[in-house]
Amino acid sequence: MNRDLKLIKKDRLRYTKNKLSSTLAILAIVFDCLYFVSIYSSDVGNYFYNYIIGASVVYNLLFLLCTFLSSEGVKSYKLNYATLLIGVGVMQIVRIFYIPLKAHSELVKVGTENIPAMANGQFTYVVICLCLSAAACIASGAIGIYKSVTLKRYQESLKA
């Protein structure tokens, strides 16, 4: 009986969408939006007014585009989109070490005081947002790969 249930689960993949991977990719977008709203709304002297923020805006647009496109791709069990999501998830982790970490360790003169460009609370918040976004992307990609490979092998076994 257990063998029959496994066979039914594999057969169902042919007729259902991969909603879990798709939903996790959308969740990654939500966490990224929370991250960039926090970063872009910061107004600490002139620290955030430079080309780095411009590059970050462009990267965020590419992230949103790639992740949304991938969410639709993994929904249909496309393996390439699942691997793209893992790569995007890794890049979210790499992002922690650029703007948030540098802003947290840099002092900015505001009036007569030197204050960090990013306070401890905001730093913790944006790091958590990026980590959750990365985790959602990587989980979405891993589940997508597993289900795509499972479906492909099952379909090949039906032909044989």
Short mmCIF file of N, CA and C in Angstrom, two decimals:
data_model
loop_
_atom_site.label_atom_id
_atom_site.label_comp_id
_atom_site.label_asym_id
_atom_site.label_seq_id
_atom_site.Cartn_x
_atom_site.Cartn_y
_atom_site.Cartn_z
N MET A 1 0.82 -1.20 0.00
CA MET A 1 0.00 0.00 0.00
C MET A 1 0.86 1.26 0.00
N ASN A 2 1.96 1.27 0.77
CA ASN A 2 2.84 2.42 0.82
C ASN A 2 3.44 2.71 -0.56
N ARG A 3 3.74 1.65 -1.28
CA ARG A 3 4.28 1.79 -2.64
C ARG A 3 3.25 2.44 -3.56
N ASP A 4 1.99 2.09 -3.40
CA ASP A 4 0.93 2.68 -4.20
C ASP A 4 0.78 4.18 -3.93
N LEU A 5 0.92 4.58 -2.67
CA LEU A 5 0.82 6.00 -2.33
C LEU A 5 1.95 6.80 -2.98
N LYS A 6 3.15 6.24 -2.98
CA LYS A 6 4.28 6.92 -3.62
C LYS A 6 4.04 7.07 -5.12
N LEU A 7 3.49 6.04 -5.72
CA LEU A 7 3.19 6.08 -7.15
C LEU A 7 2.10 7.11 -7.45
N ILE A 8 1.12 7.20 -6.60
CA ILE A 8 0.04 8.19 -6.78
C ILE A 8 0.59 9.60 -6.65
N LYS A 9 1.47 9.81 -5.66
CA LYS A 9 2.08 11.14 -5.50
C LYS A 9 2.87 11.54 -6.74
N LYS A 10 3.62 10.61 -7.30
CA LYS A 10 4.37 10.91 -8.51
C LYS A 10 3.43 11.19 -9.68
N ASP A 11 2.37 10.42 -9.79
CA ASP A 11 1.43 10.61 -10.89
C ASP A 11 0.69 11.95 -10.77
N ARG A 12 0.43 12.36 -9.55
CA ARG A 12 -0.25 13.66 -9.34
C ARG A 12 0.58 14.82 -9.84
N LEU A 13 1.91 14.70 -9.82
CA LEU A 13 2.78 15.77 -10.29
C LEU A 13 2.47 16.15 -11.73
N ARG A 14 2.00 15.18 -12.51
CA ARG A 14 1.69 15.47 -13.92
C ARG A 14 0.48 16.40 -14.06
N TYR A 15 -0.37 16.45 -13.06
CA TYR A 15 -1.63 17.19 -13.19
C TYR A 15 -1.76 18.39 -12.25
N THR A 16 -0.81 18.57 -11.37
CA THR A 16 -0.88 19.69 -10.44
C THR A 16 0.31 20.62 -10.64
N LYS A 17 0.16 21.83 -10.17
CA LYS A 17 1.23 22.83 -10.22
C LYS A 17 2.09 22.71 -8.97
N ASN A 18 3.32 23.17 -9.06
CA ASN A 18 4.24 23.18 -7.92
C ASN A 18 4.00 24.48 -7.14
N LYS A 19 2.92 24.51 -6.38
CA LYS A 19 2.52 25.72 -5.67
C LYS A 19 3.47 26.06 -4.52
N LEU A 20 4.05 25.06 -3.88
CA LEU A 20 4.93 25.32 -2.75
C LEU A 20 6.16 26.11 -3.18
N SER A 21 6.81 25.67 -4.24
CA SER A 21 8.00 26.40 -4.73
C SER A 21 7.62 27.80 -5.18
N SER A 22 6.52 27.92 -5.87
CA SER A 22 6.08 29.22 -6.34
C SER A 22 5.78 30.17 -5.18
N THR A 23 5.10 29.68 -4.18
CA THR A 23 4.77 30.50 -3.02
C THR A 23 6.02 30.92 -2.25
N LEU A 24 6.98 30.03 -2.12
CA LEU A 24 8.23 30.38 -1.44
C LEU A 24 8.99 31.46 -2.21
N ALA A 25 8.96 31.41 -3.53
CA ALA A 25 9.63 32.45 -4.33
C ALA A 25 8.95 33.80 -4.12
N ILE A 26 7.63 33.80 -4.08
CA ILE A 26 6.91 35.05 -3.82
C ILE A 26 7.21 35.57 -2.42
N LEU A 27 7.33 34.66 -1.47
CA LEU A 27 7.69 35.04 -0.11
C LEU A 27 9.09 35.67 -0.07
N ALA A 28 10.00 35.17 -0.87
CA ALA A 28 11.34 35.76 -0.97
C ALA A 28 11.26 37.19 -1.47
N ILE A 29 10.36 37.44 -2.40
CA ILE A 29 10.15 38.80 -2.92
C ILE A 29 9.64 39.71 -1.80
N VAL A 30 8.72 39.21 -1.00
CA VAL A 30 8.17 40.01 0.10
C VAL A 30 9.27 40.40 1.08
N PHE A 31 10.12 39.45 1.45
CA PHE A 31 11.21 39.77 2.39
C PHE A 31 12.21 40.74 1.77
N ASP A 32 12.46 40.61 0.47
CA ASP A 32 13.36 41.55 -0.19
C ASP A 32 12.75 42.95 -0.21
N CYS A 33 11.46 43.04 -0.42
CA CYS A 33 10.79 44.35 -0.40
C CYS A 33 10.90 45.00 0.98
N LEU A 34 10.74 44.21 2.03
CA LEU A 34 10.90 44.75 3.38
C LEU A 34 12.32 45.25 3.59
N TYR A 35 13.29 44.53 3.05
CA TYR A 35 14.70 44.94 3.13
C TYR A 35 14.91 46.28 2.44
N PHE A 36 14.49 46.36 1.18
CA PHE A 36 14.84 47.58 0.45
C PHE A 36 14.02 48.79 0.88
N VAL A 37 12.84 48.59 1.42
CA VAL A 37 12.10 49.73 1.98
C VAL A 37 12.86 50.29 3.18
N SER A 38 13.40 49.41 4.00
CA SER A 38 14.17 49.85 5.15
C SER A 38 15.44 50.59 4.73
N ILE A 39 16.14 50.05 3.75
CA ILE A 39 17.39 50.68 3.29
C ILE A 39 17.11 52.01 2.60
N TYR A 40 16.16 52.03 1.69
CA TYR A 40 15.94 53.22 0.87
C TYR A 40 15.23 54.33 1.63
N SER A 41 14.61 54.01 2.75
CA SER A 41 13.98 55.06 3.53
C SER A 41 14.93 55.67 4.56
N SER A 42 16.14 55.12 4.65
CA SER A 42 17.14 55.65 5.59
C SER A 42 17.59 57.03 5.15
N ASP A 43 17.71 57.92 6.09
CA ASP A 43 18.16 59.28 5.79
C ASP A 43 19.15 59.70 6.87
N VAL A 44 20.37 59.21 6.71
CA VAL A 44 21.42 59.51 7.67
C VAL A 44 22.49 60.30 6.94
N GLY A 45 22.43 61.59 7.04
CA GLY A 45 23.39 62.44 6.33
C GLY A 45 23.30 62.18 4.83
N ASN A 46 24.44 62.14 4.19
CA ASN A 46 24.49 61.86 2.75
C ASN A 46 25.02 60.46 2.46
N TYR A 47 25.05 59.59 3.46
CA TYR A 47 25.67 58.27 3.28
C TYR A 47 25.01 57.46 2.17
N PHE A 48 23.70 57.47 2.12
CA PHE A 48 22.99 56.63 1.16
C PHE A 48 22.76 57.31 -0.19
N TYR A 49 23.32 58.48 -0.40
CA TYR A 49 23.14 59.19 -1.67
C TYR A 49 24.39 59.03 -2.52
N ASN A 50 24.55 57.86 -3.12
CA ASN A 50 25.70 57.61 -3.99
C ASN A 50 25.36 56.55 -5.03
N TYR A 51 26.34 56.23 -5.84
CA TYR A 51 26.10 55.28 -6.94
C TYR A 51 25.82 53.86 -6.43
N ILE A 52 26.27 53.54 -5.23
CA ILE A 52 26.03 52.20 -4.67
C ILE A 52 24.53 51.96 -4.51
N ILE A 53 23.82 52.96 -4.05
CA ILE A 53 22.37 52.82 -3.90
C ILE A 53 21.72 52.69 -5.27
N GLY A 54 22.23 53.42 -6.26
CA GLY A 54 21.71 53.27 -7.63
C GLY A 54 21.90 51.85 -8.14
N ALA A 55 23.08 51.30 -7.91
CA ALA A 55 23.33 49.91 -8.31
C ALA A 55 22.43 48.95 -7.54
N SER A 56 22.19 49.27 -6.27
CA SER A 56 21.31 48.43 -5.45
C SER A 56 19.88 48.45 -5.97
N VAL A 57 19.43 49.61 -6.43
CA VAL A 57 18.08 49.71 -7.00
C VAL A 57 17.97 48.85 -8.25
N VAL A 58 18.98 48.93 -9.10
CA VAL A 58 18.99 48.11 -10.33
C VAL A 58 19.02 46.64 -9.98
N TYR A 59 19.85 46.27 -9.00
CA TYR A 59 19.90 44.86 -8.58
C TYR A 59 18.55 44.40 -8.04
N ASN A 60 17.90 45.24 -7.23
CA ASN A 60 16.59 44.88 -6.70
C ASN A 60 15.57 44.66 -7.81
N LEU A 61 15.60 45.50 -8.82
CA LEU A 61 14.69 45.31 -9.95
C LEU A 61 14.96 43.98 -10.65
N LEU A 62 16.24 43.67 -10.85
CA LEU A 62 16.60 42.39 -11.47
C LEU A 62 16.20 41.21 -10.58
N PHE A 63 16.40 41.37 -9.26
CA PHE A 63 16.00 40.32 -8.33
C PHE A 63 14.50 40.07 -8.42
N LEU A 64 13.72 41.15 -8.38
CA LEU A 64 12.27 41.01 -8.44
C LEU A 64 11.83 40.35 -9.74
N LEU A 65 12.42 40.78 -10.84
CA LEU A 65 12.07 40.21 -12.15
C LEU A 65 12.43 38.73 -12.22
N CYS A 66 13.67 38.40 -11.86
CA CYS A 66 14.12 37.00 -11.94
C CYS A 66 13.34 36.10 -11.00
N THR A 67 13.09 36.57 -9.80
CA THR A 67 12.40 35.73 -8.83
C THR A 67 10.93 35.52 -9.21
N PHE A 68 10.28 36.58 -9.70
CA PHE A 68 8.89 36.39 -10.12
C PHE A 68 8.81 35.48 -11.34
N LEU A 69 9.68 35.69 -12.29
CA LEU A 69 9.71 34.81 -13.47
C LEU A 69 9.98 33.37 -13.06
N SER A 70 10.92 33.20 -12.14
CA SER A 70 11.24 31.85 -11.67
C SER A 70 10.08 31.23 -10.90
N SER A 71 9.33 32.06 -10.17
CA SER A 71 8.17 31.51 -9.44
C SER A 71 7.16 30.92 -10.40
N GLU A 72 7.02 31.55 -11.56
CA GLU A 72 6.11 31.00 -12.57
C GLU A 72 6.71 29.76 -13.24
N GLY A 73 8.03 29.78 -13.42
CA GLY A 73 8.70 28.64 -14.05
C GLY A 73 8.67 27.39 -13.18
N VAL A 74 8.97 27.55 -11.88
CA VAL A 74 8.97 26.37 -11.01
C VAL A 74 7.56 25.83 -10.80
N LYS A 75 6.58 26.68 -10.98
CA LYS A 75 5.20 26.22 -10.87
C LYS A 75 4.91 25.14 -11.92
N SER A 76 5.61 25.23 -13.06
CA SER A 76 5.43 24.27 -14.15
C SER A 76 6.56 23.25 -14.20
N TYR A 77 7.29 23.09 -13.10
CA TYR A 77 8.35 22.09 -12.97
C TYR A 77 9.49 22.29 -13.96
N LYS A 78 9.89 23.52 -14.20
CA LYS A 78 11.02 23.81 -15.08
C LYS A 78 12.29 23.84 -14.24
N LEU A 79 13.22 22.96 -14.55
CA LEU A 79 14.43 22.78 -13.76
C LEU A 79 15.35 23.99 -13.79
N ASN A 80 15.45 24.67 -14.92
CA ASN A 80 16.34 25.83 -15.03
C ASN A 80 15.94 26.95 -14.08
N TYR A 81 14.66 27.16 -13.91
CA TYR A 81 14.18 28.21 -13.01
C TYR A 81 14.48 27.87 -11.55
N ALA A 82 14.41 26.59 -11.23
CA ALA A 82 14.71 26.16 -9.86
C ALA A 82 16.18 26.41 -9.54
N THR A 83 17.06 26.12 -10.48
CA THR A 83 18.49 26.36 -10.24
C THR A 83 18.77 27.87 -10.19
N LEU A 84 18.06 28.65 -10.98
CA LEU A 84 18.21 30.11 -10.93
C LEU A 84 17.82 30.64 -9.55
N LEU A 85 16.78 30.08 -8.96
CA LEU A 85 16.36 30.52 -7.63
C LEU A 85 17.42 30.24 -6.57
N ILE A 86 18.12 29.13 -6.70
CA ILE A 86 19.19 28.85 -5.74
C ILE A 86 20.31 29.87 -5.89
N GLY A 87 20.66 30.21 -7.13
CA GLY A 87 21.68 31.23 -7.36
C GLY A 87 21.28 32.59 -6.82
N VAL A 88 20.03 32.95 -7.02
CA VAL A 88 19.53 34.23 -6.52
C VAL A 88 19.53 34.23 -4.99
N GLY A 89 19.20 33.09 -4.39
CA GLY A 89 19.24 32.98 -2.93
C GLY A 89 20.64 33.17 -2.37
N VAL A 90 21.62 32.61 -3.05
CA VAL A 90 23.01 32.78 -2.62
C VAL A 90 23.41 34.26 -2.73
N MET A 91 22.96 34.92 -3.79
CA MET A 91 23.28 36.34 -3.95
C MET A 91 22.65 37.19 -2.85
N GLN A 92 21.50 36.78 -2.34
CA GLN A 92 20.88 37.50 -1.23
C GLN A 92 21.79 37.44 0.01
N ILE A 93 22.42 36.32 0.23
CA ILE A 93 23.34 36.19 1.36
C ILE A 93 24.56 37.08 1.14
N VAL A 94 25.08 37.10 -0.08
CA VAL A 94 26.24 37.93 -0.41
C VAL A 94 25.93 39.40 -0.17
N ARG A 95 24.71 39.82 -0.44
CA ARG A 95 24.31 41.22 -0.27
C ARG A 95 24.47 41.71 1.17
N ILE A 96 24.37 40.81 2.13
CA ILE A 96 24.51 41.20 3.54
C ILE A 96 25.86 41.86 3.77
N PHE A 97 26.87 41.38 3.09
CA PHE A 97 28.23 41.84 3.34
C PHE A 97 28.57 43.13 2.60
N TYR A 98 27.61 43.68 1.87
CA TYR A 98 27.93 44.92 1.18
C TYR A 98 27.26 46.11 1.85
N ILE A 99 26.07 46.46 1.46
CA ILE A 99 25.45 47.67 2.01
C ILE A 99 25.20 47.57 3.52
N PRO A 100 24.51 46.55 4.01
CA PRO A 100 24.22 46.55 5.46
C PRO A 100 25.48 46.53 6.33
N LEU A 101 26.41 45.67 6.03
CA LEU A 101 27.60 45.57 6.87
C LEU A 101 28.45 46.83 6.82
N LYS A 102 28.63 47.39 5.62
CA LYS A 102 29.41 48.62 5.50
C LYS A 102 28.72 49.80 6.20
N ALA A 103 27.41 49.89 6.00
CA ALA A 103 26.67 51.00 6.63
C ALA A 103 26.66 50.87 8.14
N HIS A 104 26.64 49.65 8.64
CA HIS A 104 26.63 49.43 10.08
C HIS A 104 27.96 49.81 10.71
N SER A 105 29.04 49.63 9.98
CA SER A 105 30.36 49.90 10.56
C SER A 105 30.88 51.31 10.25
N GLU A 106 30.19 52.05 9.41
CA GLU A 106 30.64 53.39 9.02
C GLU A 106 29.95 54.47 9.86
N LEU A 107 30.75 55.44 10.29
CA LEU A 107 30.20 56.57 11.05
C LEU A 107 29.96 57.74 10.11
N VAL A 108 28.82 58.42 10.32
CA VAL A 108 28.44 59.57 9.49
C VAL A 108 28.27 60.76 10.42
N LYS A 109 28.78 61.91 9.99
CA LYS A 109 28.65 63.12 10.80
C LYS A 109 27.29 63.76 10.51
N VAL A 110 26.46 63.83 11.52
CA VAL A 110 25.15 64.47 11.43
C VAL A 110 25.14 65.56 12.50
N GLY A 111 25.17 66.80 12.04
CA GLY A 111 25.27 67.91 12.99
C GLY A 111 26.65 67.90 13.63
N THR A 112 26.66 67.75 14.93
CA THR A 112 27.94 67.72 15.64
C THR A 112 28.31 66.31 16.09
N GLU A 113 27.45 65.35 15.80
CA GLU A 113 27.67 63.98 16.27
C GLU A 113 28.08 63.06 15.13
N ASN A 114 28.86 62.05 15.49
CA ASN A 114 29.16 60.95 14.57
C ASN A 114 28.28 59.77 14.97
N ILE A 115 27.41 59.35 14.05
CA ILE A 115 26.52 58.23 14.34
C ILE A 115 26.72 57.17 13.25
N PRO A 116 26.39 55.92 13.57
CA PRO A 116 26.50 54.89 12.53
C PRO A 116 25.49 55.16 11.42
N ALA A 117 25.88 54.87 10.18
CA ALA A 117 24.96 55.05 9.05
C ALA A 117 23.77 54.12 9.18
N MET A 118 23.96 52.99 9.87
CA MET A 118 22.86 52.06 10.11
C MET A 118 22.93 51.61 11.57
N ALA A 119 21.88 51.89 12.31
CA ALA A 119 21.84 51.53 13.73
C ALA A 119 21.72 50.02 13.90
N ASN A 120 21.98 49.55 15.11
CA ASN A 120 21.95 48.12 15.40
C ASN A 120 20.60 47.48 15.06
N GLY A 121 19.52 48.15 15.44
CA GLY A 121 18.19 47.60 15.18
C GLY A 121 17.90 47.43 13.69
N GLN A 122 18.20 48.46 12.92
CA GLN A 122 17.97 48.38 11.48
C GLN A 122 18.89 47.34 10.85
N PHE A 123 20.13 47.27 11.30
CA PHE A 123 21.06 46.27 10.76
C PHE A 123 20.52 44.87 11.00
N THR A 124 20.08 44.60 12.21
CA THR A 124 19.53 43.28 12.52
C THR A 124 18.31 42.99 11.66
N TYR A 125 17.44 43.97 11.51
CA TYR A 125 16.22 43.81 10.71
C TYR A 125 16.54 43.49 9.25
N VAL A 126 17.45 44.26 8.63
CA VAL A 126 17.73 44.03 7.21
C VAL A 126 18.48 42.72 6.99
N VAL A 127 19.34 42.33 7.92
CA VAL A 127 20.04 41.05 7.80
C VAL A 127 19.03 39.90 7.90
N ILE A 128 18.09 40.01 8.82
CA ILE A 128 17.05 38.98 8.94
C ILE A 128 16.21 38.92 7.67
N CYS A 129 15.84 40.07 7.13
CA CYS A 129 15.06 40.09 5.88
C CYS A 129 15.82 39.42 4.74
N LEU A 130 17.10 39.74 4.60
CA LEU A 130 17.90 39.13 3.53
C LEU A 130 18.08 37.62 3.75
N CYS A 131 18.28 37.22 4.99
CA CYS A 131 18.43 35.79 5.29
C CYS A 131 17.13 35.02 5.00
N LEU A 132 16.00 35.60 5.39
CA LEU A 132 14.72 34.95 5.11
C LEU A 132 14.44 34.90 3.61
N SER A 133 14.78 35.96 2.91
CA SER A 133 14.62 35.97 1.46
C SER A 133 15.50 34.90 0.82
N ALA A 134 16.75 34.81 1.28
CA ALA A 134 17.67 33.79 0.75
C ALA A 134 17.16 32.39 1.05
N ALA A 135 16.71 32.17 2.28
CA ALA A 135 16.21 30.85 2.67
C ALA A 135 14.99 30.46 1.83
N ALA A 136 14.10 31.41 1.59
CA ALA A 136 12.90 31.12 0.79
C ALA A 136 13.29 30.79 -0.65
N CYS A 137 14.24 31.54 -1.20
CA CYS A 137 14.71 31.27 -2.58
C CYS A 137 15.36 29.90 -2.69
N ILE A 138 16.25 29.61 -1.76
CA ILE A 138 16.98 28.33 -1.81
C ILE A 138 16.02 27.16 -1.58
N ALA A 139 15.11 27.30 -0.64
CA ALA A 139 14.12 26.24 -0.41
C ALA A 139 13.23 26.05 -1.63
N SER A 140 12.81 27.15 -2.23
CA SER A 140 11.98 27.08 -3.43
C SER A 140 12.72 26.36 -4.55
N GLY A 141 13.99 26.72 -4.72
CA GLY A 141 14.79 26.07 -5.76
C GLY A 141 15.02 24.60 -5.48
N ALA A 142 15.34 24.26 -4.23
CA ALA A 142 15.60 22.86 -3.88
C ALA A 142 14.35 22.00 -4.07
N ILE A 143 13.22 22.50 -3.61
CA ILE A 143 11.96 21.76 -3.79
C ILE A 143 11.63 21.65 -5.27
N GLY A 144 11.86 22.74 -6.00
CA GLY A 144 11.61 22.72 -7.44
C GLY A 144 12.47 21.71 -8.16
N ILE A 145 13.75 21.64 -7.80
CA ILE A 145 14.63 20.65 -8.42
C ILE A 145 14.17 19.24 -8.09
N TYR A 146 13.87 19.00 -6.82
CA TYR A 146 13.43 17.66 -6.41
C TYR A 146 12.18 17.23 -7.17
N LYS A 147 11.19 18.10 -7.20
CA LYS A 147 9.94 17.74 -7.87
C LYS A 147 10.10 17.64 -9.38
N SER A 148 10.92 18.50 -9.97
CA SER A 148 11.14 18.45 -11.42
C SER A 148 11.83 17.16 -11.83
N VAL A 149 12.85 16.78 -11.07
CA VAL A 149 13.58 15.55 -11.38
C VAL A 149 12.68 14.34 -11.15
N THR A 150 11.91 14.36 -10.08
CA THR A 150 10.98 13.26 -9.79
C THR A 150 9.97 13.09 -10.93
N LEU A 151 9.40 14.21 -11.38
CA LEU A 151 8.42 14.15 -12.46
C LEU A 151 9.06 13.67 -13.75
N LYS A 152 10.25 14.16 -14.06
CA LYS A 152 10.93 13.75 -15.29
C LYS A 152 11.22 12.25 -15.28
N ARG A 153 11.72 11.74 -14.17
CA ARG A 153 12.02 10.30 -14.07
C ARG A 153 10.74 9.48 -14.17
N TYR A 154 9.67 9.97 -13.56
CA TYR A 154 8.40 9.23 -13.62
C TYR A 154 7.87 9.19 -15.04
N GLN A 155 7.95 10.32 -15.74
CA GLN A 155 7.47 10.35 -17.12
C GLN A 155 8.30 9.44 -18.02
N GLU A 156 9.61 9.38 -17.77
CA GLU A 156 10.47 8.48 -18.55
C GLU A 156 10.13 7.02 -18.26
N SER A 157 9.78 6.73 -17.01
CA SER A 157 9.43 5.34 -16.67
C SER A 157 8.10 4.94 -17.32
N LEU A 158 7.22 5.91 -17.56
CA LEU A 158 5.95 5.59 -18.22
C LEU A 158 6.17 5.25 -19.70
N LYS A 159 7.17 5.88 -20.31
CA LYS A 159 7.46 5.61 -21.72
C LYS A 159 8.08 4.22 -21.90
N ALA A 160 8.81 3.76 -20.89
CA ALA A 160 9.52 2.48 -21.00
C ALA A 160 8.63 1.29 -20.80
#
